[in-house]
Amino acid sequence: MQRLTTYRHLQVFLVLMTVIGMSFALFFLQHYMGFPPCPLCIFQRIGLMVMGSFTLIAALWHPKSVIIKLLLWLGSLAGIGWATAIAARHVWLQHLPADQVPSCGPGLDYWLDTLPMKQVLNEVLAGSGECASVAWHFLGLSIPEQSLIFFSVLLIIHALVFWRILHPMVSVR
């Protein structure tokens, strides 16, 4: 069991989880089920891709320096932390009473074309009616609730990676 929790194995596991998560979102939810991603879903995907990029670098490069490992871990943590926070906001929006749900906006493409990036972030994080709608359930959970659970598990794995950076395993013969 200890050999499965080495720094490199954990990085490869995080890359694998990124591929699985993105494949599920893109191929199953978007293409097969026909659910276009709302702005908050897109921001969650961006966070997952950032995490995946940093973990891929760490898995392929396998740095020996603790400082480089920590920098790669921080980049990965920032990505999954972002995705988790956005998923939590998304779940919160879905549980608002109907009279408190924000109205639908013009869409992310329009905002990106016409507004400065800071205002785009504010508009997306404020949420809209399309982000509050629940289109599909699996095991009684909406897509953002499933994402929040998935991202929370990845945060726990990041805690284990941090532990492995600070306390590398001594090789057992």
mmCIF file of C-alpha atoms in Angstrom:
data_model
loop_
_atom_site.group_PDB
_atom_site.id
_atom_site.type_symbol
_atom_site.label_atom_id
_atom_site.label_comp_id
_atom_site.label_asym_id
_atom_site.label_seq_id
_atom_site.Cartn_x
_atom_site.Cartn_y
_atom_site.Cartn_z
ATOM 1 C CA MET A 1 0.000 0.000 0.000
ATOM 2 C CA GLN A 2 2.822 2.394 0.808
ATOM 3 C CA ARG A 3 4.274 1.989 -2.665
ATOM 4 C CA LEU A 4 0.973 3.210 -4.137
ATOM 5 C CA THR A 5 1.210 6.436 -2.177
ATOM 6 C CA THR A 6 4.600 7.571 -3.406
ATOM 7 C CA TYR A 7 4.873 11.105 -4.737
ATOM 8 C CA ARG A 8 5.031 9.975 -8.342
ATOM 9 C CA HIS A 9 2.159 7.493 -8.083
ATOM 10 C CA LEU A 10 -0.049 10.156 -6.520
ATOM 11 C CA GLN A 11 0.801 12.558 -9.350
ATOM 12 C CA VAL A 12 -0.054 9.944 -11.957
ATOM 13 C CA PHE A 13 -3.314 9.233 -10.112
ATOM 14 C CA LEU A 14 -4.216 12.946 -10.189
ATOM 15 C CA VAL A 15 -3.466 13.100 -13.924
ATOM 16 C CA LEU A 16 -5.662 10.041 -14.443
ATOM 17 C CA MET A 17 -8.476 11.636 -12.420
ATOM 18 C CA THR A 18 -8.171 14.781 -14.542
ATOM 19 C CA VAL A 19 -8.520 12.758 -17.724
ATOM 20 C CA ILE A 20 -11.490 10.826 -16.333
ATOM 21 C CA GLY A 21 -13.205 13.973 -15.053
ATOM 22 C CA MET A 22 -12.712 15.912 -18.277
ATOM 23 C CA SER A 23 -13.740 12.926 -20.400
ATOM 24 C CA PHE A 24 -16.917 12.482 -18.368
ATOM 25 C CA ALA A 25 -17.776 16.178 -18.705
ATOM 26 C CA LEU A 26 -16.932 16.455 -22.387
ATOM 27 C CA PHE A 27 -17.934 13.124 -23.871
ATOM 28 C CA PHE A 28 -20.767 11.967 -21.644
ATOM 29 C CA LEU A 29 -22.436 15.095 -20.303
ATOM 30 C CA GLN A 30 -21.811 17.473 -23.186
ATOM 31 C CA HIS A 31 -21.797 15.274 -26.295
ATOM 32 C CA TYR A 32 -23.836 12.201 -25.337
ATOM 33 C CA MET A 33 -26.392 13.769 -22.969
ATOM 34 C CA GLY A 34 -26.423 17.100 -24.822
ATOM 35 C CA PHE A 35 -25.927 19.399 -21.818
ATOM 36 C CA PRO A 36 -24.040 22.545 -22.823
ATOM 37 C CA PRO A 37 -21.784 23.724 -19.970
ATOM 38 C CA CYS A 38 -22.903 26.825 -18.085
ATOM 39 C CA PRO A 39 -20.292 29.506 -17.229
ATOM 40 C CA LEU A 40 -19.673 28.028 -13.772
ATOM 41 C CA CYS A 41 -19.162 24.567 -15.297
ATOM 42 C CA ILE A 42 -16.613 26.026 -17.710
ATOM 43 C CA PHE A 43 -14.735 27.643 -14.818
ATOM 44 C CA GLN A 44 -14.723 24.307 -12.954
ATOM 45 C CA ARG A 45 -13.238 22.639 -16.037
ATOM 46 C CA ILE A 46 -10.542 25.313 -16.206
ATOM 47 C CA GLY A 47 -9.585 24.603 -12.592
ATOM 48 C CA LEU A 48 -9.428 20.876 -13.297
ATOM 49 C CA MET A 49 -7.252 21.495 -16.369
ATOM 50 C CA VAL A 50 -4.873 23.688 -14.347
ATOM 51 C CA MET A 51 -4.561 20.948 -11.735
ATOM 52 C CA GLY A 52 -4.009 18.367 -14.462
ATOM 53 C CA SER A 53 -1.330 20.462 -16.146
ATOM 54 C CA PHE A 54 0.725 20.884 -12.990
ATOM 55 C CA THR A 55 0.353 17.243 -11.977
ATOM 56 C CA LEU A 56 1.297 16.094 -15.473
ATOM 57 C CA ILE A 57 4.475 18.166 -15.291
ATOM 58 C CA ALA A 58 5.229 16.710 -11.847
ATOM 59 C CA ALA A 59 4.534 13.141 -12.999
ATOM 60 C CA LEU A 60 6.634 13.372 -16.166
ATOM 61 C CA TRP A 61 9.482 15.436 -14.778
ATOM 62 C CA HIS A 62 9.543 13.859 -11.289
ATOM 63 C CA PRO A 63 11.583 16.670 -9.722
ATOM 64 C CA LYS A 64 13.974 15.864 -6.910
ATOM 65 C CA SER A 65 13.986 19.337 -5.367
ATOM 66 C CA VAL A 66 11.482 19.839 -2.553
ATOM 67 C CA ILE A 67 11.037 23.471 -3.590
ATOM 68 C CA ILE A 68 10.093 22.564 -7.151
ATOM 69 C CA LYS A 69 7.752 19.859 -5.869
ATOM 70 C CA LEU A 70 6.100 22.430 -3.604
ATOM 71 C CA LEU A 71 5.745 24.936 -6.447
ATOM 72 C CA LEU A 72 4.137 22.322 -8.692
ATOM 73 C CA TRP A 73 1.908 21.251 -5.799
ATOM 74 C CA LEU A 74 0.854 24.864 -5.176
ATOM 75 C CA GLY A 75 -0.069 25.318 -8.844
ATOM 76 C CA SER A 76 -2.048 22.095 -8.791
ATOM 77 C CA LEU A 77 -3.695 23.016 -5.496
ATOM 78 C CA ALA A 78 -4.662 26.431 -6.864
ATOM 79 C CA GLY A 79 -6.402 24.770 -9.820
ATOM 80 C CA ILE A 80 -8.362 22.233 -7.802
ATOM 81 C CA GLY A 81 -9.061 24.755 -5.053
ATOM 82 C CA TRP A 82 -10.540 27.066 -7.688
ATOM 83 C CA ALA A 83 -12.653 24.255 -9.147
ATOM 84 C CA THR A 84 -13.873 23.223 -5.686
ATOM 85 C CA ALA A 85 -14.817 26.782 -4.738
ATOM 86 C CA ILE A 86 -16.690 27.272 -8.019
ATOM 87 C CA ALA A 87 -18.492 23.939 -7.566
ATOM 88 C CA ALA A 88 -19.510 24.952 -4.032
ATOM 89 C CA ARG A 89 -20.852 28.255 -5.373
ATOM 90 C CA HIS A 90 -22.709 26.336 -8.087
ATOM 91 C CA VAL A 91 -24.310 24.003 -5.538
ATOM 92 C CA TRP A 92 -25.283 27.014 -3.423
ATOM 93 C CA LEU A 93 -26.970 28.645 -6.430
ATOM 94 C CA GLN A 94 -28.907 25.471 -7.178
ATOM 95 C CA HIS A 95 -30.274 25.375 -3.642
ATOM 96 C CA LEU A 96 -31.522 28.967 -3.598
ATOM 97 C CA PRO A 97 -35.275 29.482 -3.390
ATOM 98 C CA ALA A 98 -36.790 30.118 -6.825
ATOM 99 C CA ASP A 99 -37.473 33.788 -6.083
ATOM 100 C CA GLN A 100 -33.792 34.416 -5.211
ATOM 101 C CA VAL A 101 -32.242 32.811 -8.295
ATOM 102 C CA PRO A 102 -30.455 35.412 -10.453
ATOM 103 C CA SER A 103 -31.897 36.008 -13.894
ATOM 104 C CA CYS A 104 -30.242 34.523 -16.956
ATOM 105 C CA GLY A 105 -27.561 36.688 -18.504
ATOM 106 C CA PRO A 106 -26.424 37.050 -22.090
ATOM 107 C CA GLY A 107 -23.838 34.249 -21.858
ATOM 108 C CA LEU A 108 -20.132 33.789 -21.357
ATOM 109 C CA ASP A 109 -19.167 34.382 -25.008
ATOM 110 C CA TYR A 110 -20.833 37.792 -24.995
ATOM 111 C CA TRP A 111 -19.230 38.738 -21.680
ATOM 112 C CA LEU A 112 -15.773 37.725 -22.899
ATOM 113 C CA ASP A 113 -16.224 39.795 -26.069
ATOM 114 C CA THR A 114 -17.574 42.944 -24.422
ATOM 115 C CA LEU A 115 -16.413 43.159 -20.798
ATOM 116 C CA PRO A 116 -13.025 43.410 -19.092
ATOM 117 C CA MET A 117 -11.862 40.153 -17.506
ATOM 118 C CA LYS A 118 -12.454 41.339 -13.935
ATOM 119 C CA GLN A 119 -16.085 42.103 -14.718
ATOM 120 C CA VAL A 120 -16.466 38.767 -16.536
ATOM 121 C CA LEU A 121 -15.272 36.998 -13.371
ATOM 122 C CA ASN A 122 -17.731 39.004 -11.270
ATOM 123 C CA GLU A 123 -20.620 38.195 -13.619
ATOM 124 C CA VAL A 124 -19.825 34.486 -13.764
ATOM 125 C CA LEU A 125 -19.349 34.142 -10.020
ATOM 126 C CA ALA A 126 -22.601 36.001 -9.389
ATOM 127 C CA GLY A 127 -24.251 33.160 -11.283
ATOM 128 C CA SER A 128 -27.253 33.169 -13.523
ATOM 129 C CA GLY A 129 -30.502 31.319 -13.954
ATOM 130 C CA GLU A 130 -28.932 28.780 -16.278
ATOM 131 C CA CYS A 131 -26.413 27.842 -13.559
ATOM 132 C CA ALA A 132 -29.195 27.336 -11.017
ATOM 133 C CA SER A 133 -31.186 24.901 -13.134
ATOM 134 C CA VAL A 134 -30.791 21.191 -12.416
ATOM 135 C CA ALA A 135 -30.828 19.264 -15.684
ATOM 136 C CA TRP A 136 -29.833 15.780 -14.519
ATOM 137 C CA HIS A 137 -29.481 13.700 -11.370
ATOM 138 C CA PHE A 138 -27.419 10.611 -10.674
ATOM 139 C CA LEU A 139 -27.814 8.881 -7.300
ATOM 140 C CA GLY A 140 -29.863 11.878 -6.205
ATOM 141 C CA LEU A 141 -27.022 14.332 -6.879
ATOM 142 C CA SER A 142 -26.925 17.125 -9.440
ATOM 143 C CA ILE A 143 -23.878 17.586 -11.685
ATOM 144 C CA PRO A 144 -22.363 20.365 -9.507
ATOM 145 C CA GLU A 145 -22.888 18.250 -6.374
ATOM 146 C CA GLN A 146 -21.097 15.337 -8.024
ATOM 147 C CA SER A 147 -18.322 17.703 -9.099
ATOM 148 C CA LEU A 148 -17.989 19.084 -5.577
ATOM 149 C CA ILE A 149 -17.562 15.575 -4.168
ATOM 150 C CA PHE A 150 -15.038 14.669 -6.900
ATOM 151 C CA PHE A 151 -13.020 17.856 -6.346
ATOM 152 C CA SER A 152 -13.113 17.387 -2.559
ATOM 153 C CA VAL A 153 -11.602 13.916 -2.959
ATOM 154 C CA LEU A 154 -8.886 15.429 -5.152
ATOM 155 C CA LEU A 155 -8.204 18.014 -2.423
ATOM 156 C CA ILE A 156 -7.713 15.165 0.049
ATOM 157 C CA ILE A 157 -5.272 13.530 -2.376
ATOM 158 C CA HIS A 158 -3.436 16.870 -2.512
ATOM 159 C CA ALA A 159 -3.063 16.742 1.270
ATOM 160 C CA LEU A 160 -1.449 13.323 0.878
ATOM 161 C CA VAL A 161 0.853 14.675 -1.848
ATOM 162 C CA PHE A 162 1.867 17.504 0.497
ATOM 163 C CA TRP A 163 2.617 14.940 3.191
ATOM 164 C CA ARG A 164 4.775 12.972 0.715
ATOM 165 C CA ILE A 165 6.684 16.116 -0.234
ATOM 166 C CA LEU A 166 7.496 16.919 3.373
ATOM 167 C CA HIS A 167 7.990 13.298 4.495
ATOM 168 C CA PRO A 168 9.369 11.213 1.640
ATOM 169 C CA MET A 169 9.215 7.464 2.135
ATOM 170 C CA VAL A 170 12.385 5.724 3.084
ATOM 171 C CA SER A 171 13.054 2.935 0.648
ATOM 172 C CA VAL A 172 12.489 -0.436 2.217
ATOM 173 C CA ARG A 173 14.629 -3.274 0.924
#
